[in-house]
Amino acid sequence: MKVPIYQIDAFTNEQFKGNPAAVCPLNEWIKDDLMQKIAAENNLSETAFFIKKDNEYQLRWFTPNGEIDLCGHATLATAYVICTYLEKNSKNIKFNTKSGLLEVFNDGGLFTLVFPSREGEKCDTPEALIKGLGKVPKEVYKSRDYMAVFDTEQDILSLELNMDELKKLDGFGVIVTATGKEVDFVSRFFAPKAGVDEDPVTGSAHCTLVPYWKNELNKNEFVSLQLSERGGKLYCTDLGEKVKMSGEAVAYLEGYINV
């Protein structure tokens, strides 16, 4: 069996930047364990699989270690594949996912994702979080992920990371954030339990970041920068129960998997 595969750099307009995702269009679902093996073999933070059903798409995301409930950059990458290769010039794409209905709008190559808001609840600081980051955050919140808030951009850049400690936490991943020097806020994202020590650009993390910074900065629209080695910039809007984020994408690879 040949499975089409595309590798797309998301939240960037330059190859080798942003966040790479693999995207596999399917005519019908293949077995879960095969999708997991493909994701592990790809060894990217996410591999997306999708099928078309009526006027919508069913979409699933896999890390090298397991299926997850929400992924921003792989959703953007999937929308890019649909608009570039399968249904050119599509303007509005609807995805049925484990997180409900997600919409992506294409405006001349700028893709806007509308995702559910996941505002965190303030919580005590776990000892494993302090040891895992090498610093004590000024505040910690919990949604799907832990979010540790620091004072400065330099705090985010100078963390002394211990992934074994971060693996002990009961959340999926860890977001760290602070106000930015040239943008509204900066962040990094770690998910070692999912086989992703540091994710380059994380759309789903912004479902928690945006409502927090709305309250802190008293505004609804933001420019954010994820301070990974590859880096990525997002344009975000708080819509109340939903979060809107926009970015570009560029193709790196297209081909087939033989399984």
Short mmCIF file of C-alpha atoms in Angstrom, two decimals:
data_model
loop_
_atom_site.label_atom_id
_atom_site.label_comp_id
_atom_site.label_asym_id
_atom_site.label_seq_id
_atom_site.Cartn_x
_atom_site.Cartn_y
_atom_site.Cartn_z
CA MET A 1 0.00 0.00 0.00
CA LYS A 2 1.23 3.47 -0.87
CA VAL A 3 0.29 6.31 1.49
CA PRO A 4 0.83 9.86 0.20
CA ILE A 5 2.94 12.03 2.46
CA TYR A 6 3.76 15.73 2.51
CA GLN A 7 6.11 17.47 4.91
CA ILE A 8 5.16 21.07 5.51
CA ASP A 9 6.90 23.79 7.50
CA ALA A 10 4.08 25.61 9.33
CA PHE A 11 3.92 29.09 10.85
CA THR A 12 6.64 30.31 8.49
CA ASN A 13 7.13 31.26 4.85
CA GLU A 14 10.70 29.91 4.75
CA GLN A 15 11.87 26.32 4.50
CA PHE A 16 13.73 24.97 7.53
CA LYS A 17 11.94 27.36 9.88
CA GLY A 18 8.65 27.20 11.77
CA ASN A 19 7.35 23.78 12.76
CA PRO A 20 7.52 20.79 10.38
CA ALA A 21 4.56 18.42 10.22
CA ALA A 22 3.91 15.35 8.11
CA VAL A 23 0.49 15.17 6.43
CA CYS A 24 -0.99 11.93 5.04
CA PRO A 25 -4.24 12.10 3.01
CA LEU A 26 -6.18 8.82 3.14
CA ASN A 27 -9.14 7.47 1.20
CA GLU A 28 -10.23 5.53 4.28
CA TRP A 29 -8.83 5.06 7.76
CA ILE A 30 -5.95 2.66 8.21
CA LYS A 31 -5.31 0.86 11.50
CA ASP A 32 -4.39 3.00 14.48
CA ASP A 33 -1.21 1.06 15.17
CA LEU A 34 -0.05 1.62 11.59
CA MET A 35 -0.66 5.37 11.89
CA GLN A 36 1.33 5.32 15.12
CA LYS A 37 4.20 3.45 13.49
CA ILE A 38 4.26 5.93 10.62
CA ALA A 39 4.34 8.84 13.09
CA ALA A 40 7.18 7.21 15.02
CA GLU A 41 9.10 6.57 11.80
CA ASN A 42 8.60 10.18 10.67
CA ASN A 43 9.91 11.30 14.08
CA LEU A 44 8.36 14.76 13.77
CA SER A 45 6.42 16.36 16.58
CA GLU A 46 3.19 15.53 14.71
CA THR A 47 1.96 13.51 11.77
CA ALA A 48 -1.57 14.34 10.61
CA PHE A 49 -3.90 11.85 8.90
CA PHE A 50 -7.17 12.88 7.30
CA ILE A 51 -10.03 11.65 5.13
CA LYS A 52 -12.74 13.62 3.39
CA LYS A 53 -16.34 12.95 4.38
CA ASP A 54 -19.06 14.93 2.61
CA ASN A 55 -18.00 18.59 2.78
CA GLU A 56 -15.76 18.18 5.81
CA TYR A 57 -12.57 16.41 6.77
CA GLN A 58 -11.89 14.06 9.63
CA LEU A 59 -8.48 14.81 11.08
CA ARG A 60 -6.25 13.02 13.60
CA TRP A 61 -2.79 13.86 14.95
CA PHE A 62 -0.05 11.54 16.22
CA THR A 63 3.21 12.32 18.00
CA PRO A 64 6.01 9.72 17.89
CA ASN A 65 4.56 8.32 21.14
CA GLY A 66 0.78 8.57 20.78
CA GLU A 67 -2.36 10.27 19.49
CA ILE A 68 -3.18 13.76 20.81
CA ASP A 69 -6.37 15.80 21.05
CA LEU A 70 -5.30 19.09 19.45
CA CYS A 71 -2.47 20.36 17.25
CA GLY A 72 -2.22 23.76 15.61
CA HIS A 73 0.75 23.53 13.27
CA ALA A 74 -0.27 20.13 11.83
CA THR A 75 -3.79 21.49 11.22
CA LEU A 76 -2.33 24.48 9.38
CA ALA A 77 -0.10 22.08 7.42
CA THR A 78 -3.09 19.92 6.50
CA ALA A 79 -5.04 22.95 5.30
CA TYR A 80 -2.02 23.94 3.21
CA VAL A 81 -1.91 20.49 1.59
CA ILE A 82 -5.65 20.59 0.80
CA CYS A 83 -5.48 24.09 -0.70
CA THR A 84 -2.23 23.52 -2.61
CA TYR A 85 -2.56 19.97 -3.92
CA LEU A 86 -6.10 18.61 -3.54
CA GLU A 87 -8.72 21.36 -3.72
CA LYS A 88 -6.85 24.38 -4.93
CA ASN A 89 -7.99 27.79 -3.76
CA SER A 90 -10.31 26.45 -1.05
CA LYS A 91 -11.22 29.30 1.28
CA ASN A 92 -12.89 27.60 4.24
CA ILE A 93 -11.97 24.13 5.51
CA LYS A 94 -13.79 22.33 8.32
CA PHE A 95 -12.16 19.57 10.34
CA ASN A 96 -13.91 17.12 12.67
CA THR A 97 -11.43 16.23 15.43
CA LYS A 98 -11.14 14.97 19.00
CA SER A 99 -11.50 18.64 20.02
CA GLY A 100 -14.68 19.16 18.03
CA LEU A 101 -15.16 21.15 14.84
CA LEU A 102 -12.17 23.27 13.82
CA GLU A 103 -12.19 25.80 11.00
CA VAL A 104 -9.34 27.10 8.88
CA PHE A 105 -9.68 30.05 6.52
CA ASN A 106 -7.31 30.59 3.60
CA ASP A 107 -6.72 34.16 2.50
CA GLY A 108 -4.16 34.02 -0.29
CA GLY A 109 -1.81 31.74 1.61
CA LEU A 110 -2.35 33.23 5.06
CA PHE A 111 -4.12 30.54 7.06
CA THR A 112 -6.31 31.44 10.03
CA LEU A 113 -7.18 28.73 12.55
CA VAL A 114 -10.18 29.02 14.88
CA PHE A 115 -9.55 26.81 17.91
CA PRO A 116 -11.23 26.33 21.30
CA SER A 117 -9.96 28.55 24.10
CA ARG A 118 -8.34 26.63 26.98
CA GLU A 119 -7.86 29.15 29.75
CA GLY A 120 -5.70 27.80 32.54
CA GLU A 121 -6.58 27.75 36.23
CA LYS A 122 -4.04 29.11 38.67
CA CYS A 123 -2.41 26.31 40.66
CA ASP A 124 0.43 25.53 43.03
CA THR A 125 3.87 25.08 41.51
CA PRO A 126 4.88 21.39 41.33
CA GLU A 127 8.39 20.65 42.52
CA ALA A 128 9.06 18.72 39.29
CA LEU A 129 8.24 21.87 37.30
CA ILE A 130 10.81 23.93 39.22
CA LYS A 131 13.46 21.22 38.83
CA GLY A 132 12.55 20.69 35.19
CA LEU A 133 12.86 24.37 34.28
CA GLY A 134 15.73 25.24 36.62
CA LYS A 135 13.90 28.35 37.80
CA VAL A 136 10.93 29.27 39.97
CA PRO A 137 8.14 30.86 37.89
CA LYS A 138 6.18 33.76 39.31
CA GLU A 139 2.84 32.05 38.48
CA VAL A 140 1.67 28.66 37.25
CA TYR A 141 -1.59 27.76 35.52
CA LYS A 142 -3.01 24.41 34.41
CA SER A 143 -5.20 23.44 31.46
CA ARG A 144 -4.20 20.48 29.26
CA ASP A 145 -0.65 21.73 29.86
CA TYR A 146 1.11 23.47 32.69
CA MET A 147 1.89 27.13 31.92
CA ALA A 148 4.74 28.76 33.83
CA VAL A 149 4.88 32.56 33.70
CA PHE A 150 8.18 34.43 34.03
CA ASP A 151 9.14 38.11 34.12
CA THR A 152 11.33 38.53 31.06
CA GLU A 153 12.18 37.13 27.64
CA GLN A 154 15.68 36.39 28.93
CA ASP A 155 14.17 34.15 31.63
CA ILE A 156 12.59 32.06 28.87
CA LEU A 157 15.83 31.83 26.90
CA SER A 158 18.02 30.87 29.87
CA LEU A 159 16.06 27.95 31.35
CA GLU A 160 18.15 25.03 32.61
CA LEU A 161 16.00 22.16 31.39
CA ASN A 162 15.68 18.69 32.88
CA MET A 163 13.35 16.62 30.71
CA ASP A 164 13.29 13.70 33.15
CA GLU A 165 11.72 16.01 35.75
CA LEU A 166 9.20 17.43 33.25
CA LYS A 167 8.13 13.88 32.39
CA LYS A 168 6.94 13.46 35.99
CA LEU A 169 4.22 16.10 35.59
CA ASP A 170 0.62 15.03 35.07
CA GLY A 171 -0.04 17.47 32.20
CA PHE A 172 0.56 16.77 28.53
CA GLY A 173 3.22 19.46 28.14
CA VAL A 174 4.74 22.60 29.63
CA ILE A 175 4.33 26.13 28.30
CA VAL A 176 6.67 28.86 29.47
CA THR A 177 5.91 32.49 28.71
CA ALA A 178 6.82 36.12 29.41
CA THR A 179 6.28 39.53 27.87
CA GLY A 180 8.33 40.08 24.73
CA LYS A 181 10.80 42.78 23.76
CA GLU A 182 9.45 43.30 20.24
CA VAL A 183 6.19 41.29 20.39
CA ASP A 184 3.37 41.09 22.92
CA PHE A 185 4.55 37.83 24.46
CA VAL A 186 7.06 35.04 23.92
CA SER A 187 6.86 31.35 24.74
CA ARG A 188 8.46 27.92 24.52
CA PHE A 189 6.80 24.51 24.70
CA PHE A 190 8.05 21.16 25.99
CA ALA A 191 6.34 17.76 25.73
CA PRO A 192 8.95 15.10 26.59
CA LYS A 193 6.30 12.53 27.55
CA ALA A 194 5.06 12.67 23.95
CA GLY A 195 8.56 12.24 22.56
CA VAL A 196 8.94 15.96 21.79
CA ASP A 197 11.46 17.60 24.09
CA GLU A 198 10.90 21.05 22.59
CA ASP A 199 8.30 21.85 19.95
CA PRO A 200 9.33 24.59 17.48
CA VAL A 201 5.95 26.38 17.16
CA THR A 202 2.89 25.23 19.06
CA GLY A 203 -0.54 26.45 17.96
CA SER A 204 -2.44 24.54 20.66
CA ALA A 205 -0.38 26.21 23.41
CA HIS A 206 -1.77 29.53 22.26
CA CYS A 207 -5.25 28.35 23.23
CA THR A 208 -3.99 28.83 26.80
CA LEU A 209 -1.53 31.67 26.20
CA VAL A 210 -3.96 34.04 24.49
CA PRO A 211 -6.66 34.18 27.23
CA TYR A 212 -3.94 34.67 29.86
CA TRP A 213 -2.33 37.58 28.03
CA LYS A 214 -5.73 39.08 27.26
CA ASN A 215 -6.26 39.49 30.99
CA GLU A 216 -2.70 40.67 31.64
CA LEU A 217 -2.38 43.16 28.77
CA ASN A 218 -6.07 44.15 28.54
CA LYS A 219 -6.22 43.67 24.76
CA ASN A 220 -7.61 41.13 22.30
CA GLU A 221 -5.08 41.04 19.47
CA PHE A 222 -1.48 39.87 19.82
CA VAL A 223 1.73 39.14 17.98
CA SER A 224 3.61 36.29 19.65
CA LEU A 225 6.99 34.71 19.11
CA GLN A 226 7.96 31.16 20.03
CA LEU A 227 11.61 31.18 21.01
CA SER A 228 12.68 27.78 19.72
CA GLU A 229 15.77 27.25 17.59
CA ARG A 230 13.65 27.33 14.41
CA GLY A 231 11.34 30.03 15.76
CA GLY A 232 7.87 31.04 14.68
CA LYS A 233 5.59 34.07 14.76
CA LEU A 234 1.82 33.92 15.29
CA TYR A 235 -0.86 36.55 14.94
CA CYS A 236 -3.56 35.82 17.52
CA THR A 237 -6.98 37.13 18.52
CA ASP A 238 -9.05 36.29 21.59
CA LEU A 239 -12.66 35.57 20.56
CA GLY A 240 -13.99 34.59 23.99
CA GLU A 241 -14.74 30.88 23.77
CA LYS A 242 -12.38 30.54 20.82
CA VAL A 243 -8.91 31.68 19.83
CA LYS A 244 -7.93 32.75 16.33
CA MET A 245 -4.34 32.37 15.14
CA SER A 246 -2.85 33.02 11.73
CA GLY A 247 0.31 31.95 9.94
CA GLU A 248 1.82 30.83 6.67
CA ALA A 249 3.28 27.52 5.49
CA VAL A 250 5.73 26.22 2.91
CA ALA A 251 6.22 22.76 1.41
CA TYR A 252 9.41 20.79 1.99
CA LEU A 253 8.66 17.26 0.74
CA GLU A 254 6.08 15.22 -1.14
CA GLY A 255 6.09 11.52 -1.87
CA TYR A 256 4.75 8.12 -0.79
CA ILE A 257 5.17 5.77 2.13
CA ASN A 258 5.34 2.08 1.23
CA VAL A 259 3.62 0.03 3.94
#
